[in-house]
Amino acid sequence: MTFDYESVLSQAVTAVRDEGRYRVFADLERKRGSFPEAVVHKNDGSTQDITVWCSNDYLGMGQHPEVLEAMKEATDHVGAGAGGTRNIAGTTHYHVMLEEELASLHQKEAALLFTSGYIANEATLSTLAKLLPDVVILSDELNHASMIAGIRGGRCEKQIWRHNDLDHLEELLAALPADRPKIVAFESVYSMDGDIAPIGDICALAKKYGALTYLDEVHGVGLYGLHGGGVAERDGVLDQVDCIEGTLGKAIGVMGGYIAASAALVDAVRSYASSFIFTTALSPVLVAGALASVRVLKNAQDIRALHQTRAAHLKVAFEECGLPVMISESHIVPLFVGDPVHCKALSDRLLNEFGIYVQPINYPTVPKGTERLRFSPTPLHTEAHVEHLVRSLDTLWAECRLARGQSPIDAIAAE
């Protein structure tokens, strides 16, 4: 009798369904020039006009005319694909220009492109862990899964420090030998809670104890700083961060990831990282679009300012309605639900009854009991969009008899 593979796999999926955290992908079709409006295709063949409230295309750059035109021109000029890995046939002039632009953006000597931000983190951290003898990586407890995967892949010692807790970080650093290689790995904006790391203070501690700093800026690039260089640029500490990792798929509005660092660090990762060496390069069409986007955002302080205004407005609107918005110092606006079944039901009803698309955020993305709806206001969301969203949530909160006021997480933190 052979092993029943299908039964085991089906049981695994059933377990996720029973916990109320089974994920269903909405079949979306964005409308060019009408962001954040889109169309959802349903299983019965019908369609519905919706407003997207959970896109990581934070500034709508995936719809920007200059980005679209650059991609069209690249298609006409060089065709669709890169033609292979970067080592064999996949390095195009677009790749070279974008890496130079990203290095300049972060005030570093060099940059290196990857097919995603996840791969950038996984490849870089695992490679550094293997190249630096007996290195220990000190990782913030809320670091992204891609950073965790990279550290695990490097098979080095890992120490986890309490989220944004400088005292705990220093305690761990001080206990390590002064001459032992160390990397402090953390993020700028933590995307589920919306809080921001004290980058300058972390870098100062790292320097005091002879550690490299590795900063994930994926939710900060394009959105903060005079030129969109991220929170590190906003805080004036770009020169203190040894390696910055970013994405081209969020505020940049296209696809891909990258690191920016010293020429030696970038060259070492380029030469040793398997997931870079053996992966087909990003299409030059995508790279051309990202290049145009970065150049636009370097001079788009007005767009960044409007983005922050929209986020602040939404937080106030939630608070005034008594909805349990979680405290966030960034552009992320999380609304506490605290139950996976309710979270999924709210998301479904918002979509089907009110034409509002926001995905439920359940375990394992966030801890059990902290389930939430995560809203991403953009400069292109209008006052009418906000009013419709708040009215819809107010109705559902009343019908579902959900708690209002301060979120339990913030209430506990305030005690």
mmCIF file of N, CA and C in Angstrom, residues 66-111:
data_model
loop_
_atom_site.group_PDB
_atom_site.id
_atom_site.type_symbol
_atom_site.label_atom_id
_atom_site.label_comp_id
_atom_site.label_asym_id
_atom_site.label_seq_id
_atom_site.Cartn_x
_atom_site.Cartn_y
_atom_site.Cartn_z
ATOM 1 N N GLU A 66 5.292 58.190 -16.522
ATOM 2 C CA GLU A 66 6.705 58.077 -16.888
ATOM 3 C C GLU A 66 7.225 56.650 -16.716
ATOM 4 N N VAL A 67 6.696 55.943 -15.726
ATOM 5 C CA VAL A 67 7.084 54.552 -15.515
ATOM 6 C C VAL A 67 6.567 53.683 -16.653
ATOM 7 N N LEU A 68 5.307 53.865 -17.002
ATOM 8 C CA LEU A 68 4.707 53.080 -18.077
ATOM 9 C C LEU A 68 5.384 53.359 -19.419
ATOM 10 N N GLU A 69 5.704 54.607 -19.666
ATOM 11 C CA GLU A 69 6.353 54.970 -20.928
ATOM 12 C C GLU A 69 7.751 54.369 -21.008
ATOM 13 N N ALA A 70 8.468 54.379 -19.892
ATOM 14 C CA ALA A 70 9.810 53.790 -19.871
ATOM 15 C C ALA A 70 9.760 52.296 -20.167
ATOM 16 N N MET A 71 8.756 51.622 -19.646
ATOM 17 C CA MET A 71 8.622 50.184 -19.882
ATOM 18 C C MET A 71 8.255 49.900 -21.339
ATOM 19 N N LYS A 72 7.412 50.727 -21.905
ATOM 20 C CA LYS A 72 7.062 50.564 -23.325
ATOM 21 C C LYS A 72 8.287 50.763 -24.214
ATOM 22 N N GLU A 73 9.046 51.806 -23.914
ATOM 23 C CA GLU A 73 10.235 52.086 -24.715
ATOM 24 C C GLU A 73 11.247 50.952 -24.602
ATOM 25 N N ALA A 74 11.396 50.401 -23.392
ATOM 26 C CA ALA A 74 12.342 49.296 -23.205
ATOM 27 C C ALA A 74 11.899 48.060 -23.990
ATOM 28 N N THR A 75 10.602 47.803 -23.988
ATOM 29 C CA THR A 75 10.091 46.665 -24.766
ATOM 30 C C THR A 75 10.404 46.839 -26.243
ATOM 31 N N ASP A 76 10.173 48.029 -26.750
ATOM 32 C CA ASP A 76 10.438 48.299 -28.163
ATOM 33 C C ASP A 76 11.938 48.249 -28.468
ATOM 34 N N HIS A 77 12.745 48.621 -27.482
ATOM 35 C CA HIS A 77 14.190 48.763 -27.714
ATOM 36 C C HIS A 77 14.934 47.435 -27.578
ATOM 37 N N VAL A 78 14.612 46.650 -26.519
ATOM 38 C CA VAL A 78 15.410 45.440 -26.256
ATOM 39 C C VAL A 78 14.578 44.165 -26.152
ATOM 40 N N GLY A 79 13.270 44.266 -26.202
ATOM 41 C CA GLY A 79 12.449 43.071 -26.076
ATOM 42 C C GLY A 79 12.069 42.787 -24.641
ATOM 43 N N ALA A 80 11.572 41.571 -24.382
ATOM 44 C CA ALA A 80 10.938 41.277 -23.100
ATOM 45 C C ALA A 80 11.890 40.752 -22.028
ATOM 46 N N GLY A 81 12.614 39.687 -22.320
ATOM 47 C CA GLY A 81 13.377 39.007 -21.282
ATOM 48 C C GLY A 81 14.822 39.425 -21.182
ATOM 49 N N ALA A 82 15.443 39.049 -20.047
ATOM 50 C CA ALA A 82 16.857 39.378 -19.843
ATOM 51 C C ALA A 82 17.769 38.426 -20.591
ATOM 52 N N GLY A 83 17.305 37.212 -20.858
ATOM 53 C CA GLY A 83 18.115 36.274 -21.631
ATOM 54 C C GLY A 83 18.948 35.321 -20.829
ATOM 55 N N GLY A 84 18.843 35.371 -19.494
ATOM 56 C CA GLY A 84 19.604 34.436 -18.675
ATOM 57 C C GLY A 84 19.959 35.018 -17.330
ATOM 58 N N THR A 85 20.841 34.337 -16.632
ATOM 59 C CA THR A 85 21.332 34.842 -15.354
ATOM 60 C C THR A 85 22.240 36.041 -15.603
ATOM 61 N N ARG A 86 22.494 36.801 -14.543
ATOM 62 C CA ARG A 86 23.373 37.965 -14.695
ATOM 63 C C ARG A 86 24.771 37.547 -15.127
ATOM 64 N N ASN A 87 25.220 36.374 -14.707
ATOM 65 C CA ASN A 87 26.572 35.908 -15.022
ATOM 66 C C ASN A 87 26.732 35.489 -16.470
ATOM 67 N N ILE A 88 25.634 35.069 -17.104
ATOM 68 C CA ILE A 88 25.747 34.527 -18.458
ATOM 69 C C ILE A 88 25.310 35.524 -19.515
ATOM 70 N N ALA A 89 24.033 35.916 -19.495
ATOM 71 C CA ALA A 89 23.563 36.810 -20.555
ATOM 72 C C ALA A 89 22.576 37.853 -20.056
ATOM 73 N N GLY A 90 22.326 37.888 -18.732
ATOM 74 C CA GLY A 90 21.226 38.689 -18.226
ATOM 75 C C GLY A 90 21.546 40.085 -17.750
ATOM 76 N N THR A 91 22.799 40.498 -17.804
ATOM 77 C CA THR A 91 23.127 41.864 -17.395
ATOM 78 C C THR A 91 22.963 42.798 -18.581
ATOM 79 N N THR A 92 21.981 43.686 -18.467
ATOM 80 C CA THR A 92 21.751 44.672 -19.524
ATOM 81 C C THR A 92 22.170 46.044 -19.022
ATOM 82 N N HIS A 93 22.207 46.991 -19.937
ATOM 83 C CA HIS A 93 22.588 48.348 -19.540
ATOM 84 C C HIS A 93 21.566 48.931 -18.569
ATOM 85 N N TYR A 94 20.317 48.499 -18.680
ATOM 86 C CA TYR A 94 19.300 48.962 -17.727
ATOM 87 C C TYR A 94 19.655 48.521 -16.305
ATOM 88 N N HIS A 95 20.120 47.282 -16.158
ATOM 89 C CA HIS A 95 20.523 46.794 -14.842
ATOM 90 C C HIS A 95 21.661 47.640 -14.270
ATOM 91 N N VAL A 96 22.625 47.931 -15.101
ATOM 92 C CA VAL A 96 23.782 48.716 -14.657
ATOM 93 C C VAL A 96 23.343 50.117 -14.233
ATOM 94 N N MET A 97 22.488 50.743 -15.029
ATOM 95 C CA MET A 97 22.032 52.105 -14.705
ATOM 96 C C MET A 97 21.217 52.126 -13.417
ATOM 97 N N LEU A 98 20.351 51.132 -13.220
ATOM 98 C CA LEU A 98 19.539 51.129 -12.014
ATOM 99 C C LEU A 98 20.396 50.896 -10.772
ATOM 100 N N GLU A 99 21.375 50.011 -10.865
ATOM 101 C CA GLU A 99 22.250 49.784 -9.718
ATOM 102 C C GLU A 99 23.027 51.049 -9.367
ATOM 103 N N GLU A 100 23.462 51.778 -10.359
ATOM 104 C CA GLU A 100 24.149 53.048 -10.091
ATOM 105 C C GLU A 100 23.197 54.049 -9.431
ATOM 106 N N GLU A 101 21.958 54.077 -9.891
ATOM 107 C CA GLU A 101 20.971 55.012 -9.343
ATOM 108 C C GLU A 101 20.643 54.666 -7.886
ATOM 109 N N LEU A 102 20.523 53.372 -7.594
ATOM 110 C CA LEU A 102 20.202 52.946 -6.232
ATOM 111 C C LEU A 102 21.373 53.178 -5.278
ATOM 112 N N ALA A 103 22.569 52.951 -5.751
ATOM 113 C CA ALA A 103 23.742 53.245 -4.920
ATOM 114 C C ALA A 103 23.784 54.734 -4.578
ATOM 115 N N SER A 104 23.504 55.568 -5.562
ATOM 116 C CA SER A 104 23.465 57.008 -5.332
ATOM 117 C C SER A 104 22.361 57.387 -4.347
ATOM 118 N N LEU A 105 21.191 56.759 -4.497
ATOM 119 C CA LEU A 105 20.057 57.064 -3.628
ATOM 120 C C LEU A 105 20.394 56.837 -2.163
ATOM 121 N N HIS A 106 21.142 55.784 -1.899
ATOM 122 C CA HIS A 106 21.472 55.431 -0.511
ATOM 123 C C HIS A 106 22.882 55.858 -0.106
ATOM 124 N N GLN A 107 23.538 56.615 -0.989
ATOM 125 C CA GLN A 107 24.881 57.147 -0.705
ATOM 126 C C GLN A 107 25.877 56.027 -0.391
ATOM 127 N N LYS A 108 25.832 54.986 -1.228
ATOM 128 C CA LYS A 108 26.733 53.852 -1.081
ATOM 129 C C LYS A 108 27.598 53.695 -2.328
ATOM 130 N N GLU A 109 28.626 52.876 -2.213
ATOM 131 C CA GLU A 109 29.540 52.675 -3.333
ATOM 132 C C GLU A 109 28.931 51.834 -4.443
ATOM 133 N N ALA A 110 28.065 50.899 -4.087
ATOM 134 C CA ALA A 110 27.551 49.961 -5.085
ATOM 135 C C ALA A 110 26.178 49.448 -4.675
ATOM 136 N N ALA A 111 25.495 48.837 -5.642
ATOM 137 C CA ALA A 111 24.200 48.202 -5.382
ATOM 138 C C ALA A 111 24.108 46.937 -6.233
#
